[in-house]
Short mmCIF file of C-alpha atoms and ligand atoms in Angstrom, two decimals:
data_model
loop_
_atom_site.label_atom_id
_atom_site.label_comp_id
_atom_site.label_asym_id
_atom_site.label_seq_id
_atom_site.Cartn_x
_atom_site.Cartn_y
_atom_site.Cartn_z
CA UNK M 1 21.84 2.14 -9.13
CA UNK M 2 18.48 1.98 -10.82
CA UNK M 3 19.26 0.28 -14.07
CA UNK M 4 18.79 -3.44 -14.31
CA UNK M 5 21.89 -3.70 -16.49
CA UNK M 6 23.97 -2.32 -13.65
CA UNK M 7 22.52 -4.86 -11.28
CA UNK M 8 23.35 -7.76 -13.55
CA UNK M 9 25.62 -10.10 -11.57
CA UNK M 10 26.20 -12.65 -14.28
CA UNK M 11 24.29 -15.26 -12.35
CA UNK M 12 22.15 -17.07 -14.83
CA UNK M 13 18.51 -16.40 -14.15
CA UNK M 14 17.41 -18.77 -16.83
CA UNK M 15 19.37 -21.70 -18.12
CA UNK M 16 19.27 -21.68 -21.85
CA UNK M 17 22.12 -23.47 -23.54
CA UNK M 18 23.09 -23.03 -27.13
CA UNK M 19 21.70 -26.48 -27.76
CA UNK M 20 18.25 -25.30 -26.77
CA UNK M 21 18.07 -22.66 -29.45
CA UNK M 22 18.99 -23.68 -32.94
CA UNK M 23 18.22 -21.16 -35.62
CA UNK M 24 16.53 -22.88 -38.50
CA UNK M 25 16.79 -21.64 -42.03
CA UNK M 26 18.52 -18.34 -41.22
CA UNK M 27 21.63 -17.65 -43.20
CA UNK M 28 24.72 -17.40 -40.97
CA UNK M 29 25.48 -13.90 -42.22
CA UNK M 30 22.38 -12.69 -40.35
CA UNK M 31 23.16 -14.47 -37.10
CA UNK M 32 24.53 -12.59 -34.12
CA UNK M 33 28.04 -13.59 -33.19
CA UNK M 34 28.46 -11.78 -29.87
CA UNK M 35 26.40 -12.04 -26.77
CA UNK M 36 23.36 -9.82 -26.87
CA UNK M 37 24.30 -8.24 -23.55
CA UNK M 38 21.09 -8.83 -21.65
CA UNK M 39 21.24 -8.44 -17.88
CA UNK M 40 21.51 -11.71 -16.02
CA UNK M 41 19.74 -11.96 -12.70
CA UNK M 42 17.80 -14.56 -10.76
CA UNK M 43 14.06 -14.08 -10.91
CA UNK M 44 13.88 -12.82 -7.32
CA UNK M 45 16.37 -10.05 -8.12
CA UNK M 46 14.31 -9.06 -11.14
CA UNK M 47 11.24 -8.85 -8.92
CA UNK M 48 13.12 -6.74 -6.38
CA UNK M 49 14.29 -4.42 -9.12
CA UNK M 50 10.83 -3.72 -10.48
CA UNK M 51 9.30 -3.54 -7.02
CA UNK M 52 11.85 -0.91 -5.99
CA UNK M 53 11.13 1.08 -9.15
CA UNK M 54 7.41 0.98 -8.41
CA UNK M 55 8.10 2.11 -4.83
CA UNK M 56 9.52 5.36 -6.23
CA UNK M 57 6.13 6.20 -7.65
CA UNK M 58 3.58 8.17 -5.73
CA UNK M 59 -0.01 7.08 -6.16
CA UNK M 60 -3.35 7.48 -4.37
CA UNK M 61 -2.60 4.17 -2.68
CA UNK M 62 0.47 5.77 -1.08
CA UNK M 63 -1.04 9.04 0.05
CA UNK M 64 -3.34 11.98 -0.59
CA UNK M 65 -3.00 13.36 -4.11
CA UNK M 66 -4.74 16.77 -4.17
CA UNK M 67 -3.78 17.54 -7.78
CA UNK M 68 -6.34 20.17 -8.80
CA UNK M 69 -8.34 19.54 -11.97
CA UNK M 70 -7.03 15.97 -12.14
CA UNK M 71 -9.45 14.40 -9.64
CA UNK M 72 -7.13 11.80 -8.19
CA UNK M 73 -9.83 9.91 -6.35
CA UNK M 74 -9.43 6.34 -5.19
CA UNK M 75 -10.37 3.84 -7.89
CA UNK M 76 -12.16 0.88 -6.28
CA UNK M 77 -10.30 -2.36 -6.92
CA UNK M 78 -13.50 -4.19 -7.78
CA UNK M 79 -13.40 -2.25 -11.08
CA UNK M 80 -10.10 -3.95 -11.85
CA UNK M 81 -11.47 -7.35 -10.99
CA UNK M 82 -14.47 -6.91 -13.28
CA UNK M 83 -12.40 -5.59 -16.17
CA UNK M 84 -10.13 -8.62 -15.89
CA UNK M 85 -12.96 -11.15 -16.28
CA UNK M 86 -12.19 -13.40 -19.18
CA UNK M 87 -15.38 -12.55 -21.05
CA UNK M 88 -14.20 -8.93 -21.23
CA UNK M 89 -10.43 -9.18 -21.33
CA UNK M 90 -10.20 -11.96 -23.93
CA UNK M 91 -12.77 -10.49 -26.28
CA UNK M 92 -11.54 -9.64 -29.77
CA UNK M 93 -12.82 -6.33 -31.19
CA UNK M 94 -13.45 -7.93 -34.58
CA UNK M 95 -15.87 -10.51 -33.24
CA UNK M 96 -19.33 -10.28 -34.76
CA UNK M 97 -22.13 -8.32 -33.11
CA UNK M 98 -23.87 -11.60 -32.49
CA UNK M 99 -20.93 -12.96 -30.53
CA UNK M 100 -20.32 -9.82 -28.50
CA UNK M 101 -23.77 -8.88 -27.28
CA UNK M 102 -22.59 -8.58 -23.68
CA UNK M 103 -19.83 -6.10 -24.50
CA UNK M 104 -22.09 -4.08 -26.79
CA UNK M 105 -24.79 -4.02 -24.12
CA UNK M 106 -22.25 -2.78 -21.58
CA UNK M 107 -21.16 0.04 -23.90
CA UNK M 108 -24.75 0.88 -24.72
CA UNK M 109 -25.72 0.99 -21.04
CA UNK M 110 -22.71 3.14 -20.22
CA UNK M 111 -23.78 5.55 -22.97
CA UNK M 112 -27.25 5.67 -21.41
CA UNK M 113 -25.75 6.37 -17.98
CA UNK M 114 -23.58 9.16 -19.39
CA UNK M 115 -26.67 10.63 -21.04
CA UNK M 116 -28.29 10.84 -17.61
CA UNK M 117 -25.16 12.37 -16.02
CA UNK M 118 -24.62 14.96 -18.77
CA UNK M 119 -28.18 15.46 -20.01
CA UNK M 120 -26.92 15.08 -23.57
CA UNK M 121 -28.90 13.30 -26.31
CA UNK M 122 -26.19 11.07 -27.74
CA UNK M 123 -22.78 9.78 -26.66
CA UNK M 124 -19.69 8.29 -28.29
CA UNK M 125 -17.23 6.32 -26.19
CA UNK M 126 -14.43 6.35 -28.75
CA UNK M 127 -12.04 9.15 -27.68
CA UNK M 128 -9.13 7.91 -25.56
CA UNK M 129 -8.61 10.96 -23.34
CA UNK M 130 -10.06 14.31 -22.42
CA UNK M 131 -8.03 16.22 -24.99
CA UNK M 132 -9.00 13.63 -27.59
CA UNK M 133 -12.65 14.19 -26.65
CA UNK M 134 -12.17 17.93 -27.12
CA UNK M 135 -10.70 17.36 -30.54
CA UNK M 136 -13.61 15.06 -31.46
CA UNK M 137 -16.11 17.61 -30.19
CA UNK M 138 -14.50 20.44 -32.13
CA UNK M 139 -14.50 18.26 -35.27
CA UNK M 140 -18.23 17.73 -34.78
CA UNK M 141 -18.74 21.49 -34.41
CA UNK M 142 -16.71 22.15 -37.54
CA UNK M 143 -18.71 19.58 -39.49
CA UNK M 144 -21.96 21.11 -38.25
CA UNK M 145 -21.05 24.54 -39.63
CA UNK M 146 -19.93 22.98 -42.91
CA UNK M 147 -23.30 21.21 -43.15
CA UNK M 148 -25.19 24.49 -42.86
CA UNK M 149 -22.85 26.22 -45.27
CA UNK M 150 -21.17 28.58 -42.79
CA UNK M 151 -17.47 29.14 -42.58
CA UNK M 152 -16.81 30.29 -39.02
CA UNK M 153 -13.17 30.74 -38.10
CA UNK M 154 -12.92 31.60 -34.40
CA UNK M 155 -13.33 29.87 -31.04
CA UNK M 156 -13.56 31.83 -27.79
CA UNK M 157 -11.80 30.45 -24.70
CA UNK M 158 -11.66 32.05 -21.23
CA UNK M 159 -8.23 33.03 -19.88
CA UNK M 160 -8.77 30.48 -17.08
CA UNK M 161 -9.24 27.64 -19.59
CA UNK M 162 -7.27 24.41 -19.58
CA UNK M 163 -4.36 24.41 -22.04
CA UNK M 164 -5.86 21.54 -24.03
CA UNK M 165 -8.82 23.76 -25.05
CA UNK M 166 -6.91 26.13 -27.34
CA UNK M 167 -4.79 23.22 -28.56
CA UNK M 168 -7.86 21.20 -29.62
CA UNK M 169 -9.55 24.16 -31.29
CA UNK M 170 -6.36 25.07 -33.13
CA UNK M 171 -5.91 21.52 -34.39
CA UNK M 172 -9.30 21.97 -36.06
CA UNK M 173 -8.01 25.09 -37.75
CA UNK M 174 -9.75 27.63 -35.54
CA UNK M 175 -8.28 30.92 -34.47
CA UNK M 176 -8.37 31.34 -30.67
CA UNK M 177 -9.87 34.45 -29.11
CA UNK M 178 -9.43 34.88 -25.39
CA UNK M 179 -12.21 36.21 -23.18
CA UNK M 180 -11.15 37.81 -19.89
CA UNK M 181 -12.23 36.78 -16.41
CA UNK M 182 -13.80 39.44 -14.21
CA UNK M 183 -12.84 40.26 -10.61
CA UNK M 184 -15.02 37.36 -9.42
CA UNK M 185 -12.98 34.86 -11.47
CA UNK M 186 -15.87 34.32 -13.91
CA UNK M 187 -16.18 34.95 -17.63
CA UNK M 188 -16.56 38.71 -18.14
CA UNK M 189 -19.85 38.96 -20.05
CA UNK M 190 -19.19 42.49 -21.29
CA UNK M 191 -15.83 41.40 -22.69
CA UNK M 192 -17.56 38.44 -24.33
CA UNK M 193 -20.11 40.76 -25.96
CA UNK M 194 -17.30 42.90 -27.31
CA UNK M 195 -15.52 40.03 -29.06
CA UNK M 196 -18.55 38.06 -30.24
CA UNK M 197 -19.20 38.23 -33.96
CA UNK M 198 -20.46 36.05 -36.80
CA UNK M 199 -17.05 34.43 -37.24
CA UNK M 200 -17.32 32.76 -33.85
CA UNK M 201 -18.08 29.04 -34.13
CA UNK M 202 -18.08 28.26 -30.43
CA UNK M 203 -17.03 29.06 -26.90
CA UNK M 204 -15.24 26.38 -24.88
CA UNK M 205 -15.98 26.62 -21.18
CA UNK M 206 -15.37 24.63 -18.02
CA UNK M 207 -18.04 24.89 -15.32
CA UNK M 208 -17.20 24.96 -12.49
CA UNK M 209 -14.18 26.63 -14.05
CA UNK M 210 -10.57 25.84 -13.25
CA UNK M 211 -10.66 28.28 -10.35
CA UNK M 212 -13.24 25.98 -8.75
CA UNK M 213 -15.96 28.61 -9.25
CA UNK M 214 -19.38 28.15 -10.78
CA UNK M 215 -19.96 30.34 -13.85
CA UNK M 216 -23.15 31.98 -12.60
CA UNK M 217 -23.83 33.83 -15.83
CA UNK M 218 -23.83 30.67 -17.91
CA UNK M 219 -27.43 30.95 -19.11
CA UNK M 220 -26.94 34.55 -20.22
CA UNK M 221 -23.71 33.50 -21.97
CA UNK M 222 -25.50 30.58 -23.66
CA UNK M 223 -28.27 32.88 -24.91
CA UNK M 224 -25.70 35.32 -26.32
CA UNK M 225 -23.88 32.53 -28.12
CA UNK M 226 -26.99 30.84 -29.50
CA UNK M 227 -28.48 34.16 -30.69
CA UNK M 228 -25.23 34.62 -32.58
CA UNK M 229 -25.60 31.17 -34.19
CA UNK M 230 -22.58 29.89 -32.21
CA UNK M 231 -22.32 26.66 -30.21
CA UNK M 232 -21.20 25.99 -26.64
CA UNK M 233 -18.56 23.39 -25.84
CA UNK M 234 -18.39 22.12 -22.25
CA UNK M 235 -15.06 20.90 -20.93
CA UNK M 236 -16.42 18.26 -18.58
CA UNK M 237 -13.07 16.60 -17.87
CA UNK M 238 -14.08 16.87 -14.29
CA UNK M 239 -17.76 16.56 -13.40
CA UNK M 240 -17.01 15.87 -9.78
CA UNK M 241 -18.79 18.94 -8.43
CA UNK M 242 -22.07 18.67 -10.27
CA UNK M 243 -23.19 15.07 -10.76
CA UNK M 244 -26.90 14.88 -10.00
CA UNK M 245 -27.06 18.62 -9.24
CA UNK M 246 -26.59 20.12 -12.65
CA UNK M 247 -25.30 19.09 -16.05
CA UNK M 248 -24.09 20.59 -19.32
CA UNK M 249 -27.54 20.29 -20.92
CA UNK M 250 -29.20 22.28 -18.12
CA UNK M 251 -26.50 24.90 -18.69
CA UNK M 252 -27.44 24.96 -22.42
CA UNK M 253 -24.23 23.44 -23.78
CA UNK M 254 -24.32 21.65 -27.15
CA UNK M 255 -21.26 19.40 -26.88
CA UNK M 256 -19.30 18.11 -23.91
CA UNK M 257 -16.59 15.62 -23.11
CA UNK M 258 -16.02 13.87 -19.82
CA UNK M 259 -12.95 12.10 -18.51
CA UNK M 260 -13.87 8.70 -17.17
CA UNK M 261 -10.40 8.66 -15.62
CA UNK M 262 -11.27 11.65 -13.46
CA UNK M 263 -14.90 11.57 -12.48
CA UNK M 264 -15.72 7.88 -12.91
CA UNK M 265 -12.82 6.31 -11.04
CA UNK M 266 -10.81 4.68 -13.80
CA UNK M 267 -7.00 4.81 -13.85
CA UNK M 268 -5.27 7.87 -15.31
CA UNK M 269 -3.22 6.36 -18.03
CA UNK M 270 -0.46 8.97 -18.22
CA UNK M 271 -1.81 10.17 -21.55
CA UNK M 272 -3.69 6.95 -22.29
CA UNK M 273 -5.24 4.49 -22.32
CA UNK M 274 -8.02 6.52 -20.78
CA UNK M 275 -11.47 7.40 -22.02
CA UNK M 276 -12.89 10.81 -22.89
CA UNK M 277 -16.39 10.14 -24.27
CA UNK M 278 -18.30 13.06 -25.72
CA UNK M 279 -21.98 13.91 -25.58
CA UNK M 280 -23.91 16.05 -28.05
CA UNK M 281 -27.38 17.52 -28.47
CA UNK M 282 -29.79 15.95 -30.97
CA UNK M 283 -28.91 18.13 -33.95
CA UNK M 284 -25.24 17.10 -33.76
CA UNK M 285 -25.84 13.38 -33.32
CA UNK M 286 -25.42 12.51 -36.99
CA UNK M 287 -21.83 13.83 -36.97
CA UNK M 288 -20.57 11.53 -34.20
CA UNK M 289 -17.69 9.13 -34.96
CA UNK M 290 -18.66 5.78 -36.40
CA UNK M 291 -19.62 3.18 -35.58
CA UNK M 292 -22.19 4.17 -32.99
CA UNK M 293 -23.36 1.50 -30.55
CA UNK M 294 -27.11 1.04 -30.86
CA UNK M 295 -30.01 -1.17 -29.78
CA UNK M 296 -32.95 -2.14 -32.00
CA UNK M 297 -35.13 -3.42 -29.17
CA UNK M 298 -33.80 -6.90 -29.64
CA UNK M 299 -30.09 -6.80 -30.45
CA UNK M 300 -27.18 -4.47 -29.77
CA UNK M 301 -25.22 -3.55 -32.87
CA UNK M 302 -22.50 -1.36 -34.34
CA UNK M 303 -23.90 1.12 -36.80
CA UNK M 304 -21.56 2.11 -39.64
CA UNK M 305 -24.29 3.58 -41.80
CA UNK M 306 -23.63 7.21 -40.90
CA UNK M 307 -22.97 9.25 -44.03
CA UNK M 308 -22.39 12.52 -42.16
CA UNK M 309 -20.13 11.10 -39.44
CA UNK M 310 -16.75 12.77 -38.87
CA UNK M 311 -15.32 9.26 -39.30
CA UNK M 312 -13.32 7.31 -36.80
CA UNK M 313 -11.22 8.86 -34.05
CA UNK M 314 -9.84 5.70 -32.48
CA UNK M 315 -9.21 2.08 -33.39
CA UNK M 316 -12.30 -0.02 -32.83
CA UNK M 317 -14.63 1.43 -30.15
CA UNK M 318 -12.36 3.13 -27.66
CA UNK M 319 -10.55 1.68 -24.67
CA UNK M 320 -12.99 -1.03 -23.75
CA UNK M 321 -11.26 -2.07 -20.51
CA UNK M 322 -11.61 1.48 -19.21
CA UNK M 323 -15.30 1.51 -20.15
CA UNK M 324 -15.87 -1.66 -18.11
CA UNK M 325 -14.28 -0.04 -15.08
CA UNK M 326 -16.36 3.13 -15.44
CA UNK M 327 -19.55 1.13 -15.87
CA UNK M 328 -18.77 -0.90 -12.76
CA UNK M 329 -18.28 2.33 -10.82
CA UNK M 330 -21.51 3.88 -12.11
CA UNK M 331 -23.53 0.76 -11.22
CA UNK M 332 -21.94 0.54 -7.81
CA UNK M 333 -22.60 4.22 -7.04
CA UNK M 334 -26.01 4.65 -8.64
CA UNK M 335 -27.79 7.64 -7.16
CA UNK M 336 -24.85 8.00 -4.75
CA UNK M 337 -22.92 9.73 -7.53
CA UNK M 338 -24.79 12.73 -6.22
CA UNK M 339 -23.29 12.17 -2.78
CA UNK M 340 -19.83 11.83 -4.32
CA UNK M 341 -20.25 15.34 -5.73
CA UNK M 342 -21.63 16.69 -2.46
CA UNK M 343 -18.72 15.23 -0.50
CA UNK M 344 -16.15 16.44 -3.02
CA UNK M 345 -17.47 20.00 -2.64
CA UNK M 346 -17.70 19.69 1.15
CA UNK M 347 -14.13 18.39 1.44
CA UNK M 348 -12.77 21.20 -0.74
CA UNK M 349 -14.61 23.86 1.25
CA UNK M 350 -13.44 22.37 4.54
CA UNK M 351 -9.79 22.49 3.50
CA UNK M 352 -10.19 25.97 2.00
CA UNK M 353 -11.73 27.32 5.19
CA UNK M 354 -8.86 25.96 7.32
CA UNK M 355 -6.10 27.24 5.03
CA UNK M 356 -7.32 30.68 4.18
CA UNK M 357 -5.81 32.39 7.21
CA UNK M 358 -2.31 31.19 6.43
CA UNK M 359 -2.46 31.50 2.63
CA UNK M 360 -4.12 34.05 0.38
CA UNK M 361 -7.09 32.79 -1.59
CA UNK M 362 -7.32 33.77 -5.24
CA UNK M 363 -11.09 34.39 -5.11
CA UNK M 364 -12.39 34.38 -1.57
CA UNK M 365 -15.77 32.75 -1.88
CA UNK M 366 -17.33 29.31 -1.53
CA UNK M 367 -15.64 26.90 -3.90
CA UNK M 368 -16.88 23.85 -5.76
CA UNK M 369 -14.76 20.67 -5.90
CA UNK M 370 -11.43 22.54 -5.86
CA UNK M 371 -9.96 25.91 -4.97
CA UNK M 372 -6.94 28.00 -5.84
CA UNK M 373 -4.56 29.50 -3.29
CA UNK M 374 -2.11 32.25 -4.11
CA UNK M 375 1.42 31.84 -2.70
CA UNK M 376 2.46 35.46 -3.26
CA UNK M 377 2.82 36.15 0.47
CA UNK M 378 4.98 33.04 1.00
CA UNK M 379 7.10 34.02 -2.01
CA UNK M 380 7.83 37.37 -0.37
CA UNK M 381 8.80 35.52 2.80
CA UNK M 382 11.35 33.49 0.87
CA UNK M 383 9.68 30.38 -0.58
CA UNK M 384 7.59 30.39 -3.72
CA UNK M 385 4.85 27.94 -4.66
CA UNK M 386 7.28 25.57 -6.34
CA UNK M 387 9.08 25.03 -3.03
CA UNK M 388 5.85 24.57 -1.09
CA UNK M 389 4.97 21.83 -3.56
CA UNK M 390 8.33 20.13 -3.04
CA UNK M 391 8.13 20.47 0.73
CA UNK M 392 4.76 18.70 0.74
CA UNK M 393 6.52 15.66 -0.69
CA UNK M 394 8.68 15.47 2.45
CA UNK M 395 5.49 15.06 4.45
CA UNK M 396 4.07 12.31 2.26
CA UNK M 397 1.62 14.34 0.18
CA UNK M 398 1.53 14.70 -3.57
CA UNK M 399 1.83 18.39 -4.48
CA UNK M 400 -1.25 20.23 -5.75
CA UNK M 401 -1.37 21.53 -9.32
CA UNK M 402 0.87 24.61 -9.38
CA UNK M 403 1.11 27.73 -11.55
CA UNK M 404 -2.26 26.97 -13.11
CA UNK M 405 -4.70 28.57 -13.81
CA UNK M 406 -2.38 31.10 -15.41
CA UNK M 407 -4.36 34.10 -14.18
CA UNK M 408 -3.44 33.50 -10.52
CA UNK M 409 0.09 34.38 -9.39
CA UNK M 410 1.90 31.59 -7.57
CA UNK M 411 -1.21 29.42 -7.94
CA UNK M 412 -1.79 26.26 -5.93
CA UNK M 413 -4.86 24.41 -7.12
CA UNK M 414 -6.11 21.99 -4.50
CA UNK M 415 -8.67 19.24 -5.09
CA UNK M 416 -9.00 16.82 -2.19
CA UNK M 417 -11.79 14.68 -3.80
CA UNK M 418 -14.54 12.90 -1.91
CA UNK M 419 -12.56 9.75 -1.23
CA UNK M 420 -10.34 11.34 1.45
CA UNK M 421 -11.55 10.93 5.02
CA UNK M 422 -11.63 13.80 7.51
CA UNK M 423 -8.54 12.51 9.33
CA UNK M 424 -6.49 12.67 6.13
CA UNK M 425 -7.81 16.12 5.26
CA UNK M 426 -6.78 17.27 8.76
CA UNK M 427 -3.30 15.82 8.25
CA UNK M 428 -2.99 17.74 4.99
CA UNK M 429 -4.22 20.96 6.58
CA UNK M 430 -1.78 20.56 9.47
CA UNK M 431 1.14 20.08 7.08
CA UNK M 432 0.14 23.06 4.92
CA UNK M 433 -0.06 25.26 8.03
CA UNK M 434 3.28 23.90 9.24
CA UNK M 435 4.91 24.76 5.92
CA UNK M 436 3.52 28.30 6.11
CA UNK M 437 5.14 28.59 9.58
CA UNK M 438 8.41 27.09 8.36
CA UNK M 439 8.57 29.73 5.63
CA UNK M 440 8.20 32.48 8.21
CA UNK M 441 10.87 31.14 10.53
CA UNK M 442 13.24 29.19 8.28
CA UNK M 443 12.49 29.36 4.56
CA UNK M 444 15.74 27.45 3.89
CA UNK M 445 14.20 24.19 5.02
CA UNK M 446 11.46 24.66 2.47
CA UNK M 447 13.61 25.88 -0.41
CA UNK M 448 15.97 22.92 0.00
CA UNK M 449 13.11 20.39 -0.23
CA UNK M 450 12.48 17.65 -1.16
CA UNK M 451 14.77 15.99 1.33
CA UNK M 452 13.72 12.35 0.91
CA UNK M 453 12.70 11.98 -2.72
CA UNK M 454 14.79 9.84 -5.06
CA UNK M 455 15.13 12.69 -7.53
CA UNK M 456 15.81 15.91 -5.67
CA UNK M 457 15.15 19.01 -7.67
CA UNK M 458 15.09 19.06 -11.42
CA UNK M 459 15.60 22.09 -13.61
CA UNK M 460 11.98 22.40 -14.69
CA UNK M 461 12.70 24.59 -17.70
CA UNK M 462 15.47 22.33 -18.97
CA UNK M 463 13.29 19.29 -18.37
CA UNK M 464 10.44 20.75 -20.42
CA UNK M 465 12.48 22.33 -23.19
CA UNK M 466 15.36 19.89 -23.56
CA UNK M 467 14.30 16.55 -22.15
CA UNK M 468 17.20 14.12 -22.01
CA UNK M 469 15.56 10.73 -22.00
CA UNK M 470 18.60 8.62 -22.77
CA UNK M 471 20.50 6.76 -20.09
CA UNK M 472 24.11 7.74 -20.42
CA UNK M 473 25.73 5.04 -18.29
CA UNK M 474 27.63 2.32 -20.05
CA UNK M 475 25.17 -0.52 -20.32
CA UNK M 476 27.61 -3.10 -21.55
CA UNK M 477 30.51 -2.03 -19.41
C1 LIG P 501 -7.58 16.91 -17.39
C2 LIG P 501 -8.27 17.99 -18.09
C3 LIG P 501 -8.32 18.01 -19.50
C4 LIG P 501 -7.58 17.02 -20.38
O1 LIG P 501 -7.85 15.68 -20.15
P1 LIG P 501 -6.80 14.56 -20.57
O2 LIG P 501 -7.49 13.25 -20.35
O3 LIG P 501 -5.61 14.74 -19.69
O4 LIG P 501 -6.46 14.77 -22.01
C5 LIG P 501 -9.04 19.03 -20.09
N1 LIG P 501 -9.65 19.98 -19.37
C6 LIG P 501 -9.62 19.99 -18.01
C7 LIG P 501 -10.33 21.07 -17.25
C8 LIG P 501 -8.91 19.01 -17.33
O5 LIG P 501 -8.85 19.02 -15.99
#
């Protein structure tokens, strides 16, 4: 019984009598005659209801969440405290520049910090998510080609790319051309050469890519693209492997986005409100969304005087509360962001090393912040990747990302992040090894998982294709 209407016990939670509410000036024909049918519960029961709903959720505060590509690191609670300060949380976005110097300075400083992290020349904080950043970046690229009078129609994306990449490029009207990965899991340069022509506006790449591997040929790829007059877009949703070691500018990219809700420890908003700022090289700066946040040496201000801007991509200046959290994290970490990356890579390699006897590894080499296992062997023994994911839930772990990247059969993409301690990594390793043993001796126990979850097993195809979001119980009954 999870619906508050079903819990209603007709005990008045609040005493409002008809005498308390007298409609004034509303014609009787518009007044409700029957009871509205709201649930009636004492406040404590309401609290228990919502608490029990929240207990059904899994979060990093309940256990390890090795969801590859999503970087489910722990978000320090001091970020929340700072974002809730009255001076930030009660600020109105339409207040004048003069009256919001602190907020503008914070955004400006965050832009400067992101310039250091990415090596880019200019930043906008407006986009509300990674995919939204991609769209913004592709709009900038499109505007750039318009400005030089070229009509390029294609965007190249590796077969290991995140699904949002082709979606963003297509929304800008580009035709998607796929470039193959080679047997090392990296972009196949000879295939790239074969498909590269003057219609290509850009390539969208993730580096390290979604297999957790560093694209070693990136400089050669960048030269090929630039010689062809094309641009390079960097999907920096997750910068967790490279902060302080490399950056998109060093790799010769022209545009990048970054997810503050992955790398910079702000909450993942379930599609928003997040923040996916983008960075661009100097020649693309004039196309950024307006207003830009600038400093004249004396005052911080919003600059709307940008005739070549792509326009606005979000109300006001982005999700300010998220920006405060990210800025708090950046200030707190400082140069230690580099250590966060080092530890993220170390943790991933440690787990990979311990698991690779029991599971096949998609590309058996050192990984970056994440790695991809292949569950083909376990599938043959009677339990495919989907069941391994469900079985992990029985042991208190969030499943890894599964069946992505698409080029690995039975993929399990594992990203422990730097915020997990060795003890927790060892617990995870032990459970993964135990599941591999269970599959050998008794696959049934794995294929019937999860055994403790509130929702057992859903029909994934039905859920994706025909979601039924309506509660069918009788609310008033
Ligand atoms: C998460 C992710 C995205 C999309 O970011 P959202 O904020 O979810 O829109 C894009 N690319 C990669 C590689 C990602 O991991």
